[in-house]
PDB file of N, CA and C in Angstrom:
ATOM      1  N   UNK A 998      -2.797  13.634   6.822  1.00  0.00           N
ATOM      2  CA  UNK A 998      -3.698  12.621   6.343  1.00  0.00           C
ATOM      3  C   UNK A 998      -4.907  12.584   7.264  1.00  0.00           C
ATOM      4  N   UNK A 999      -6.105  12.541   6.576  1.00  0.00           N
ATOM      5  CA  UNK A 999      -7.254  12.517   7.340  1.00  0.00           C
ATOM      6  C   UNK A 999      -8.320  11.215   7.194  1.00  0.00           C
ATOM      7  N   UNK A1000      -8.100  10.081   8.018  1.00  0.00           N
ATOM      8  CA  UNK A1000      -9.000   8.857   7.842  1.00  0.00           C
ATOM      9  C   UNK A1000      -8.434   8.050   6.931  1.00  0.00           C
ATOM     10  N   UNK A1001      -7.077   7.840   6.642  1.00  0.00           N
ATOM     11  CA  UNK A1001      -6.610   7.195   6.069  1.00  0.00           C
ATOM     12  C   UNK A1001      -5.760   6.260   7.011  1.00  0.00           C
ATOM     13  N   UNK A1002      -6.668   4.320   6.298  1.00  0.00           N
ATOM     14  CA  UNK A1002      -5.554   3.836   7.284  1.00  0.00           C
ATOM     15  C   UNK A1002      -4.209   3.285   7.007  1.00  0.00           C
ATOM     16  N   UNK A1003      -3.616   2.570   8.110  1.00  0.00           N
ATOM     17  CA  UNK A1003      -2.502   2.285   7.769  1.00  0.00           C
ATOM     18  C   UNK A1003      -2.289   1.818   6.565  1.00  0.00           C
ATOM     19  N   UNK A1004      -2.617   0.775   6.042  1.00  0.00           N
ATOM     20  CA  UNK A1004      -2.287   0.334   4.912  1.00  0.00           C
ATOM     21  C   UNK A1004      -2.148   1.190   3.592  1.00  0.00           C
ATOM     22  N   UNK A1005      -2.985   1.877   3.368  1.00  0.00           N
ATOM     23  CA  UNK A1005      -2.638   2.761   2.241  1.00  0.00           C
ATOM     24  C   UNK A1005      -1.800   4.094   2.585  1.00  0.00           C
ATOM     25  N   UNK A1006      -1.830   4.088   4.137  1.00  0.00           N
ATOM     26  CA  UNK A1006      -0.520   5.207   4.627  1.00  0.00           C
ATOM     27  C   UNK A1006       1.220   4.829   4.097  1.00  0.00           C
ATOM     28  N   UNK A1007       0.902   3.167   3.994  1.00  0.00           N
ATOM     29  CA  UNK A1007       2.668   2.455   3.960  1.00  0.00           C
ATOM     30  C   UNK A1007       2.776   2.364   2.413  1.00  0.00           C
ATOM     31  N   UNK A1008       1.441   2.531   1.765  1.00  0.00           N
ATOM     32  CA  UNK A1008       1.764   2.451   0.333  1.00  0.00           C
ATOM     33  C   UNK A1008       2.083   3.899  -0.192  1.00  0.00           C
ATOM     34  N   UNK A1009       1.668   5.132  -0.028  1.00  0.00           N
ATOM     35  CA  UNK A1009       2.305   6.136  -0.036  1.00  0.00           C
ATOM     36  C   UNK A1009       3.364   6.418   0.516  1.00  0.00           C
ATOM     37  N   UNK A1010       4.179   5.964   1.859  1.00  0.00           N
ATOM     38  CA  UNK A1010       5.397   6.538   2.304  1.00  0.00           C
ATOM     39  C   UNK A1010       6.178   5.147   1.571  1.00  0.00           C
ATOM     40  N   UNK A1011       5.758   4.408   0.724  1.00  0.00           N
ATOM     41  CA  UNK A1011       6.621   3.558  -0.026  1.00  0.00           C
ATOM     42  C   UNK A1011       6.677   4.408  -1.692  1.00  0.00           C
ATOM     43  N   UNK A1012       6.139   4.679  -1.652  1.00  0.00           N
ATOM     44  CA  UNK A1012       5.747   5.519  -3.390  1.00  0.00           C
ATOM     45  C   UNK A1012       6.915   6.409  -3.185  1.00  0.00           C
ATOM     46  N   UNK A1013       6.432   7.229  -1.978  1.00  0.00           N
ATOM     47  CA  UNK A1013       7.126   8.920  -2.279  1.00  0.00           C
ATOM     48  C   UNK A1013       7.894   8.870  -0.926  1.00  0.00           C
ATOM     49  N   UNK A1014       8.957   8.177  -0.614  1.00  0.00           N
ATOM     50  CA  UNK A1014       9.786   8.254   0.748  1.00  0.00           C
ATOM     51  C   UNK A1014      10.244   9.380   0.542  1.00  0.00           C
ATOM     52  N   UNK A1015      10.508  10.768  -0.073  1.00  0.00           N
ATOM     53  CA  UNK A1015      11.424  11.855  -0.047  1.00  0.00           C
ATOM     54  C   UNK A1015      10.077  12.837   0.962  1.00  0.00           C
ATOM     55  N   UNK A1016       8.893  12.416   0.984  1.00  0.00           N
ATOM     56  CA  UNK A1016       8.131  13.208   1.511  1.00  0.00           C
ATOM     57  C   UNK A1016       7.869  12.545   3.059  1.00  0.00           C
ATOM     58  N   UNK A1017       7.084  13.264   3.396  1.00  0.00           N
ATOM     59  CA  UNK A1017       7.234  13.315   5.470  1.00  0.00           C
ATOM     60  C   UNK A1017       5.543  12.970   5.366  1.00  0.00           C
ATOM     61  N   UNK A1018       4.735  12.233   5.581  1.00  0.00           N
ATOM     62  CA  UNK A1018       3.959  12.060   5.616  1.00  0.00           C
ATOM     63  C   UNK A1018       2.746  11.851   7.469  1.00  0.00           C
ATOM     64  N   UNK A1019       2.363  12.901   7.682  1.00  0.00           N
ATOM     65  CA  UNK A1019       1.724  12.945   9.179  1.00  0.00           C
ATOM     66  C   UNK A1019       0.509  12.444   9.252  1.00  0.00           C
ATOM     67  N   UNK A1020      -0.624  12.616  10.144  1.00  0.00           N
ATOM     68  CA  UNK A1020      -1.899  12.378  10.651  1.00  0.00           C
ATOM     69  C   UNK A1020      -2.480  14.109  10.696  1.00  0.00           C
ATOM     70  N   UNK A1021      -3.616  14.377  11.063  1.00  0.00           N
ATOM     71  CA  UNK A1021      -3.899  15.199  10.525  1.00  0.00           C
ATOM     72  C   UNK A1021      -4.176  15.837  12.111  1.00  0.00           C
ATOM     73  N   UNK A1022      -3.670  15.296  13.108  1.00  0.00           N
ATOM     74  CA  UNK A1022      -3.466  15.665  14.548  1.00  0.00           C
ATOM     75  C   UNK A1022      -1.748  16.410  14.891  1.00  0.00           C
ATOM     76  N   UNK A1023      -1.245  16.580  13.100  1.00  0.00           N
ATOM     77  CA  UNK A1023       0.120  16.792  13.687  1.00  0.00           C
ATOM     78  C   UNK A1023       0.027  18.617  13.812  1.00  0.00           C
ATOM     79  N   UNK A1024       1.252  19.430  14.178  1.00  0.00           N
ATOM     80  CA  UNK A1024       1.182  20.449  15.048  1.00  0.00           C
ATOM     81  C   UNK A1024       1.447  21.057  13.732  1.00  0.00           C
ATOM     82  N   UNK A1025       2.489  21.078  12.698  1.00  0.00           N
ATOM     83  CA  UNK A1025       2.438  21.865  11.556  1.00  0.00           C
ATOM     84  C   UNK A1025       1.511  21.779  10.826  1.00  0.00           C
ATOM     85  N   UNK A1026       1.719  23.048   9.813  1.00  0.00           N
ATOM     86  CA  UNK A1026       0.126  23.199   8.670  1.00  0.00           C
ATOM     87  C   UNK A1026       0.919  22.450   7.547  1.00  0.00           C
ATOM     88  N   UNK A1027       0.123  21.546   7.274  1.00  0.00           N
ATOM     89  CA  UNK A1027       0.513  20.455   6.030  1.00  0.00           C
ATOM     90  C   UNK A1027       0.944  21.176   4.856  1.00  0.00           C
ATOM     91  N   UNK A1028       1.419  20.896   3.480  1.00  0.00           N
ATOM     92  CA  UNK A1028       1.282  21.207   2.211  1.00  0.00           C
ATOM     93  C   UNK A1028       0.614  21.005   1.751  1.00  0.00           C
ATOM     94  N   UNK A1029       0.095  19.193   2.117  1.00  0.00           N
ATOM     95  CA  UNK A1029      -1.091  19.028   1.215  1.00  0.00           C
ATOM     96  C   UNK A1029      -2.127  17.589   2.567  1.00  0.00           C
ATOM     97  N   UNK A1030      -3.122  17.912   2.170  1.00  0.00           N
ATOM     98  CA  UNK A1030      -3.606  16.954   2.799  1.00  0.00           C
ATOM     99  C   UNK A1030      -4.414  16.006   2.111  1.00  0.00           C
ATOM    100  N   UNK A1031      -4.598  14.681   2.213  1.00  0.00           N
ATOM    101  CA  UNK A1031      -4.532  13.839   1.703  1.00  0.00           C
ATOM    102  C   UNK A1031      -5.952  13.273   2.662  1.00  0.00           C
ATOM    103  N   UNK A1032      -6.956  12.841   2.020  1.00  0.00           N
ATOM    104  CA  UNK A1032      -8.247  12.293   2.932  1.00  0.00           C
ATOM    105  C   UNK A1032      -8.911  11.160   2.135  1.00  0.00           C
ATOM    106  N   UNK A1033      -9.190  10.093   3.058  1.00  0.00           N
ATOM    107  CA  UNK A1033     -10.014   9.088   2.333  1.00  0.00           C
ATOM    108  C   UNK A1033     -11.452   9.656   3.072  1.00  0.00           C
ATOM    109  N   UNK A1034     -12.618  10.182   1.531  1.00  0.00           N
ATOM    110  CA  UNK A1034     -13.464  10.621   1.931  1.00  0.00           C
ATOM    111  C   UNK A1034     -14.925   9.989   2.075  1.00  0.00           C
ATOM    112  N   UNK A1035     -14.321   8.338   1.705  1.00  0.00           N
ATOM    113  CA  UNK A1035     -15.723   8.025   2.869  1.00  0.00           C
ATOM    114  C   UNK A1035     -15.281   7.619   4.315  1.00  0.00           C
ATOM    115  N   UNK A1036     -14.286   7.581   4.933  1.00  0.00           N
ATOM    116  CA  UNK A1036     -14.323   7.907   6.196  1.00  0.00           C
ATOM    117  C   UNK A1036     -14.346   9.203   6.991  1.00  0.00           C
ATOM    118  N   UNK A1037     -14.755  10.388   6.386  1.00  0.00           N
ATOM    119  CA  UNK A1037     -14.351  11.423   6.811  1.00  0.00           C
ATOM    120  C   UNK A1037     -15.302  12.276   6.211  1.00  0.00           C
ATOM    121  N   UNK A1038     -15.546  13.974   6.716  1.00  0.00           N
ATOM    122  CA  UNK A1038     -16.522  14.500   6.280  1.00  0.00           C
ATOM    123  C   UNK A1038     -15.770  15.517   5.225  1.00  0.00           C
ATOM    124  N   UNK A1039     -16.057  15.568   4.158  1.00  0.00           N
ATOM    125  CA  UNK A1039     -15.253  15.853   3.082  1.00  0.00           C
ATOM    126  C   UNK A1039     -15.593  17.665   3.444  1.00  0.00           C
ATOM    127  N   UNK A1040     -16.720  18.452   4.084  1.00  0.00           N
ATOM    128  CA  UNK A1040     -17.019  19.617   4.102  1.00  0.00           C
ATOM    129  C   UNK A1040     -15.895  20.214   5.598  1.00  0.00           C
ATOM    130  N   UNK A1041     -15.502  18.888   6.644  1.00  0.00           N
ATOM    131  CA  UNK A1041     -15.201  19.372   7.931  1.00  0.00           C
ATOM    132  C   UNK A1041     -13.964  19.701   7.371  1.00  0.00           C
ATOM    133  N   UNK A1042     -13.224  18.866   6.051  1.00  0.00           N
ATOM    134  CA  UNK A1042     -11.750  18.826   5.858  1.00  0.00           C
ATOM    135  C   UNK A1042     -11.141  20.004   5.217  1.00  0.00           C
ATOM    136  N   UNK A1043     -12.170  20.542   4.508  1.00  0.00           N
ATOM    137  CA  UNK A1043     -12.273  21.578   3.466  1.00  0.00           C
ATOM    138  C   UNK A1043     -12.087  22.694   4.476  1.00  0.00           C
ATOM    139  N   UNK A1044     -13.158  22.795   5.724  1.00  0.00           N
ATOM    140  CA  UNK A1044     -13.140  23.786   6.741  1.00  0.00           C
ATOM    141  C   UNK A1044     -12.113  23.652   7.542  1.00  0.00           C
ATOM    142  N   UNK A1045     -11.495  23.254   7.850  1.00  0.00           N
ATOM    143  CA  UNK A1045      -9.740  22.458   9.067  1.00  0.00           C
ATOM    144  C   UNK A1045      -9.077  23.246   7.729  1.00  0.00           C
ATOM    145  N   UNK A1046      -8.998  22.868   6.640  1.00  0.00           N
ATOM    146  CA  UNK A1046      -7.554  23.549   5.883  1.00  0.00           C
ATOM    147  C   UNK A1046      -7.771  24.472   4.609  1.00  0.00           C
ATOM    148  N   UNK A1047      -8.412  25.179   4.881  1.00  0.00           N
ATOM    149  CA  UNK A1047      -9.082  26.500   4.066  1.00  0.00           C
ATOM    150  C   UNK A1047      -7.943  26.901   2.798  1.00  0.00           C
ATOM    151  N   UNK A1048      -6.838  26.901   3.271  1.00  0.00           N
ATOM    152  CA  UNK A1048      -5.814  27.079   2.724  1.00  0.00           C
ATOM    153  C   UNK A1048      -4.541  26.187   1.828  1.00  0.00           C
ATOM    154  N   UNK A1049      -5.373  25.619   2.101  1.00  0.00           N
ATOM    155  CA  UNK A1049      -3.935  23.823   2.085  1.00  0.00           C
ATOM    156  C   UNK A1049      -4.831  22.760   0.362  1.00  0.00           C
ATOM    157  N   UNK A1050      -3.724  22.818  -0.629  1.00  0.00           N
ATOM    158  CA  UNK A1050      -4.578  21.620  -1.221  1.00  0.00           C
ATOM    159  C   UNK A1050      -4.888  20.468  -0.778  1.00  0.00           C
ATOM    160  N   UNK A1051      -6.480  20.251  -1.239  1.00  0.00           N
ATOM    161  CA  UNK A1051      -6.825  19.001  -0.464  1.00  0.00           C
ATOM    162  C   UNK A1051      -6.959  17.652  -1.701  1.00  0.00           C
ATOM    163  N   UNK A1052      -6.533  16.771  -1.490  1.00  0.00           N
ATOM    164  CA  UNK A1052      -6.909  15.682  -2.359  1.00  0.00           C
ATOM    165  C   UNK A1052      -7.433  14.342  -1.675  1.00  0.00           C
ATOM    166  N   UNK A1053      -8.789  13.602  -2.541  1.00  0.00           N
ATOM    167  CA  UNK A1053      -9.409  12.931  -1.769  1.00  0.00           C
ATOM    168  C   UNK A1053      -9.646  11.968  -2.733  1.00  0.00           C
ATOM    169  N   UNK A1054      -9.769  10.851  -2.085  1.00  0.00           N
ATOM    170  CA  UNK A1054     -10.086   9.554  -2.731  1.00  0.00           C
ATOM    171  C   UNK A1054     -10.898   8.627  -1.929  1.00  0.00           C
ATOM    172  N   UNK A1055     -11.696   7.859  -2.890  1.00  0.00           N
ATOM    173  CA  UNK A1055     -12.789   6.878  -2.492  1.00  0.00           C
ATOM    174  C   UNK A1055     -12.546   5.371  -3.316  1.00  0.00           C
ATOM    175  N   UNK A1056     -13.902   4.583  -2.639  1.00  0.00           N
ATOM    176  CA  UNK A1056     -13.630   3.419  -3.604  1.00  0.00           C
ATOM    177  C   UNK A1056     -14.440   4.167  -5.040  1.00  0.00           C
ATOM    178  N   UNK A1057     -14.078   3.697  -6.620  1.00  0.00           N
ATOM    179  CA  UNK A1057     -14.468   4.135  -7.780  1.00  0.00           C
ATOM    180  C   UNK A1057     -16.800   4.249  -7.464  1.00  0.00           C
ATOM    181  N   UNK A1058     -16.824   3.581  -7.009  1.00  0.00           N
ATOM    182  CA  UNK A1058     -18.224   3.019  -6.659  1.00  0.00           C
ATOM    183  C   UNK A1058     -18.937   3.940  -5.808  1.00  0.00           C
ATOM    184  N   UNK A1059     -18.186   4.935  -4.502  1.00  0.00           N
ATOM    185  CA  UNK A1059     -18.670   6.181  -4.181  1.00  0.00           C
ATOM    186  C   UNK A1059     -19.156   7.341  -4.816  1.00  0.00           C
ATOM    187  N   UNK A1060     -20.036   7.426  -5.887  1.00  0.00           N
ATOM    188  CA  UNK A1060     -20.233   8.541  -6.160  1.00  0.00           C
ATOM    189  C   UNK A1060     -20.603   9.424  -5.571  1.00  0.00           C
ATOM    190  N   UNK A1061     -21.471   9.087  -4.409  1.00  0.00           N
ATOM    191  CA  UNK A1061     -21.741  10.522  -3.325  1.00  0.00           C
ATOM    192  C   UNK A1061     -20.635  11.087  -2.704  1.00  0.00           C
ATOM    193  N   UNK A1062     -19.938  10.369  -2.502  1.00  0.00           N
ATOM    194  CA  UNK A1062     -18.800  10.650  -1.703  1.00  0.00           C
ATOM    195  C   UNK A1062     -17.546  11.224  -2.753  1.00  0.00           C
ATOM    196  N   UNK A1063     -18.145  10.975  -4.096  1.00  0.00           N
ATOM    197  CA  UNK A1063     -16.487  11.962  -4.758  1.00  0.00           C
ATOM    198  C   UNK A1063     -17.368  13.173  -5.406  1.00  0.00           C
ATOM    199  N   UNK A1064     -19.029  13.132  -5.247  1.00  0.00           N
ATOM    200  CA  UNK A1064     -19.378  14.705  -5.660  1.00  0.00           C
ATOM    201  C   UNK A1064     -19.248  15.673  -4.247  1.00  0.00           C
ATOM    202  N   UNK A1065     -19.574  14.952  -2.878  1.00  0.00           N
ATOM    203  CA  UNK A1065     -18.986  15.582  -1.497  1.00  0.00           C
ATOM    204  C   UNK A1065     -18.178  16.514  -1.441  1.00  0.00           C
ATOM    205  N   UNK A1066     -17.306  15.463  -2.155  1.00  0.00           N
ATOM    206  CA  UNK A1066     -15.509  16.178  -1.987  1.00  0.00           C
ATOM    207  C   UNK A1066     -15.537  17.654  -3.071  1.00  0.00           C
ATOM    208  N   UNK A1067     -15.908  16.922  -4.215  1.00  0.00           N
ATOM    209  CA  UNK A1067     -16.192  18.076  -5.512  1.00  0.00           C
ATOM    210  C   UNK A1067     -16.299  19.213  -4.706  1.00  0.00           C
ATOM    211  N   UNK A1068     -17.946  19.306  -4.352  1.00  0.00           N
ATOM    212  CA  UNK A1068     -18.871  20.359  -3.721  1.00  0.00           C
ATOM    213  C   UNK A1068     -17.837  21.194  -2.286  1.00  0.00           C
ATOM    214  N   UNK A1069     -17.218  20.264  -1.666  1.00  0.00           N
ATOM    215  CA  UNK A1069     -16.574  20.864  -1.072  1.00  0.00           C
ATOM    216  C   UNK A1069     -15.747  21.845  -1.118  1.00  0.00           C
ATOM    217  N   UNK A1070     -15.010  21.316  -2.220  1.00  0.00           N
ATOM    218  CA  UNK A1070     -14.014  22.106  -2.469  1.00  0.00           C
ATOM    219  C   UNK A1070     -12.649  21.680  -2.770  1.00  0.00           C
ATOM    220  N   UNK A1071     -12.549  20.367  -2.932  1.00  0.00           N
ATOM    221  CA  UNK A1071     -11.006  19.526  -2.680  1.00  0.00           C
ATOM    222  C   UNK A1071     -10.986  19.685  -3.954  1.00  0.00           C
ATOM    223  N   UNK A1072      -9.106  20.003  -4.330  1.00  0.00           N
ATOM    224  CA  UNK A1072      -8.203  20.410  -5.221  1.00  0.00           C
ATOM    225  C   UNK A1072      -8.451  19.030  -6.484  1.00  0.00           C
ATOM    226  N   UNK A1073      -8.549  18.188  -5.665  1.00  0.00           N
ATOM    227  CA  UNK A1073      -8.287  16.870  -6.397  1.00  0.00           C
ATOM    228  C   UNK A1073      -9.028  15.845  -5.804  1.00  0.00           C
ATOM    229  N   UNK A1074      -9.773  14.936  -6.627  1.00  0.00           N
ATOM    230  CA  UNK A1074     -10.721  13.380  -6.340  1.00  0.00           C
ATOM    231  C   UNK A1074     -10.818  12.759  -6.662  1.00  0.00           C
ATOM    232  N   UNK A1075     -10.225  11.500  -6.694  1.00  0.00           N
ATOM    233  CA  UNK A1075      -9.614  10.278  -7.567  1.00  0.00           C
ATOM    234  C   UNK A1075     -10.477   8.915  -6.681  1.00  0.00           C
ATOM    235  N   UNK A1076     -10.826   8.027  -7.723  1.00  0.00           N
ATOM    236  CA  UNK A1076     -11.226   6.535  -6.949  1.00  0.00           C
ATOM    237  C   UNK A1076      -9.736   6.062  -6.487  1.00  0.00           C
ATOM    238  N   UNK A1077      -9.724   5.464  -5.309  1.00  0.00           N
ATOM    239  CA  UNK A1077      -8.201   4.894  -4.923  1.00  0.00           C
ATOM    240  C   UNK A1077      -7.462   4.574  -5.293  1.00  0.00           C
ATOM    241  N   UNK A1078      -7.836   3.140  -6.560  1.00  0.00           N
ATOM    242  CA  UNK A1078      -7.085   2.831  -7.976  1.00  0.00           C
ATOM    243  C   UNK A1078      -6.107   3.516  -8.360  1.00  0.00           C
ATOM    244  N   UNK A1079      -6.609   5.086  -8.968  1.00  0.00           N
ATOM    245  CA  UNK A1079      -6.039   6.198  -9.467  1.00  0.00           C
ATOM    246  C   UNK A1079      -5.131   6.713  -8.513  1.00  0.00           C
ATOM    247  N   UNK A1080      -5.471   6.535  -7.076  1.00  0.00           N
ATOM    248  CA  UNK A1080      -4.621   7.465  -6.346  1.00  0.00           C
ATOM    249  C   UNK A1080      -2.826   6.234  -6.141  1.00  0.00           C
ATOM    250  N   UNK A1081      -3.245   5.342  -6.593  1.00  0.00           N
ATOM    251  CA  UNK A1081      -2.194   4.577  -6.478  1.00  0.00           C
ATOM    252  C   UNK A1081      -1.256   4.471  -8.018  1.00  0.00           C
ATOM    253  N   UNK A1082      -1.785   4.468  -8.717  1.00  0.00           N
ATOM    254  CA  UNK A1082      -1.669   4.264 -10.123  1.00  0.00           C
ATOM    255  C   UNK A1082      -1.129   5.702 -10.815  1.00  0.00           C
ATOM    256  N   UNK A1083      -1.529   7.036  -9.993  1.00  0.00           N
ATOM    257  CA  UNK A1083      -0.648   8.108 -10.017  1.00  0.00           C
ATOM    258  C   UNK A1083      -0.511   8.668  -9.023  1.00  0.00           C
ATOM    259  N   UNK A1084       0.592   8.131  -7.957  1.00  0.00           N
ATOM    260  CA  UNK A1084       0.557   8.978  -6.736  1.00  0.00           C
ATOM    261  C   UNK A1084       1.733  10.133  -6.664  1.00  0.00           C
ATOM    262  N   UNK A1085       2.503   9.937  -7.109  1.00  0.00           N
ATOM    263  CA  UNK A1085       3.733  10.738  -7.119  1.00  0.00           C
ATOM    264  C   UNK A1085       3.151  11.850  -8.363  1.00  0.00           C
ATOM    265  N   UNK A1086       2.626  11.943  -9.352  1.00  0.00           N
ATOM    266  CA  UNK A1086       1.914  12.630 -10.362  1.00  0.00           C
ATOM    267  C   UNK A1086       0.869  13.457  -9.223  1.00  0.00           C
ATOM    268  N   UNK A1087      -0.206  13.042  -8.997  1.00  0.00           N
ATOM    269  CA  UNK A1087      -1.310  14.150  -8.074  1.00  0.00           C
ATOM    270  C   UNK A1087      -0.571  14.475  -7.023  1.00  0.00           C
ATOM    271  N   UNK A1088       0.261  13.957  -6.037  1.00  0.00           N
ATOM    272  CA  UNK A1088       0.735  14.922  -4.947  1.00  0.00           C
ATOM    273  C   UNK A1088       1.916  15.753  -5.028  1.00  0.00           C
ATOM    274  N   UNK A1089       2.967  15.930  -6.072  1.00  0.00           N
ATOM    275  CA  UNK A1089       3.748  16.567  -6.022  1.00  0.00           C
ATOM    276  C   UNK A1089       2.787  17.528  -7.220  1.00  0.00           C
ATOM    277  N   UNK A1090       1.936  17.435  -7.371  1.00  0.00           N
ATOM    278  CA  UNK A1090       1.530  18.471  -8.685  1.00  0.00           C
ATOM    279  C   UNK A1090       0.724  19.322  -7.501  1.00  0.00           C
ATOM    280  N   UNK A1091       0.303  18.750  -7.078  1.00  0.00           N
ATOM    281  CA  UNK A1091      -0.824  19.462  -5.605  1.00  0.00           C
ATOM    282  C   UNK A1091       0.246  20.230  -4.962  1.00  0.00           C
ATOM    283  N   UNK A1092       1.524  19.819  -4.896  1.00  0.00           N
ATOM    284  CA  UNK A1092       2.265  20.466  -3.606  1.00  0.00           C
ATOM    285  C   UNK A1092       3.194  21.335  -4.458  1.00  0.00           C
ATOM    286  N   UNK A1093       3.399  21.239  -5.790  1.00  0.00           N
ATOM    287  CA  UNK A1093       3.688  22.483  -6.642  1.00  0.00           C
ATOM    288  C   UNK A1093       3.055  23.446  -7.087  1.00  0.00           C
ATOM    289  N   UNK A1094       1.548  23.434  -6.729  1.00  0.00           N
ATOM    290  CA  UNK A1094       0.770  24.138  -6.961  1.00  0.00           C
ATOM    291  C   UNK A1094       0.158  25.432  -6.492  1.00  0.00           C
ATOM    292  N   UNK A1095       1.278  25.348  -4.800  1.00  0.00           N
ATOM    293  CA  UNK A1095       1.149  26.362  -4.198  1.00  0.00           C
ATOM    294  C   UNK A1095       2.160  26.763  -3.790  1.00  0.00           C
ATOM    295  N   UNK A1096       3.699  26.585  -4.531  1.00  0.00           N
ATOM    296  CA  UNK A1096       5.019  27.043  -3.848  1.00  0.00           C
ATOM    297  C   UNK A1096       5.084  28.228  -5.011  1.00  0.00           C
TER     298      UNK A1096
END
C-alpha cells in the first residue's frame, strides 16, 4: 500500500482478511499494490513496481489525479466509493490477473 491511511487500511483488511495486506516499505514484491493517488505520485508508483498490478483510487472529484494514474499506467482507477463498494471484485481480479 502506498499513501494509504489507516483508516481505509482497516476497511480493506476487514473486507478481505484472507489477504496479508503491507506498506509499501515492506521487503517482499507485492501482488498487487494498492495507492491512494492524491497522496502519492501516481508516475513514482508506476516506476517502484514496473511489474506488479497497480490499482489507485481518489476522491470521485479528482479528476487530475485519476487521469495521472490513467497516464501512468495503473491497472485499475476507481473514486474511493467504488473501491469500497467493490473491493474484493477489483483486487482479487487484479491479483488473478497475473497468476
Amino acid at each position: 500500500m502506498c499513501g494509504v491511511d489507516l483508516y481505509i487500511r482497516g476497511k480493506l483488511e476487514a473486507a478481505l482478511p484472507e489477504h496479508r495486506f503491507t506498506t509499501s516499505d515492506g521487503v517482499e514484491r507485492p501482488d498487487l499494490v494498492i495507492a491512494d493517488i492524491a497522496r502519492i505520485d501516481p508516475g513514482d508508483v508506476a516506476d517502484n513496481y514496473p511489474d506488479v498490478p497497480l490499482l489507485g483510487y481518489t476522491n470521485h472529484t479528482d479528476t487530475s489525479g485519476l487521469r495521472r494514474a490513467h497516464a501512468a499506467g495503473f491497472d485499475q482507477v476507481v473514486a474511493k466509493s467504488a473501491l469500497f463498494e467493490r473491493t474484493r471484485e477489483l483486487i482479487e481480479g487484479l491479483i488473478a490477473s497475473v497468476e
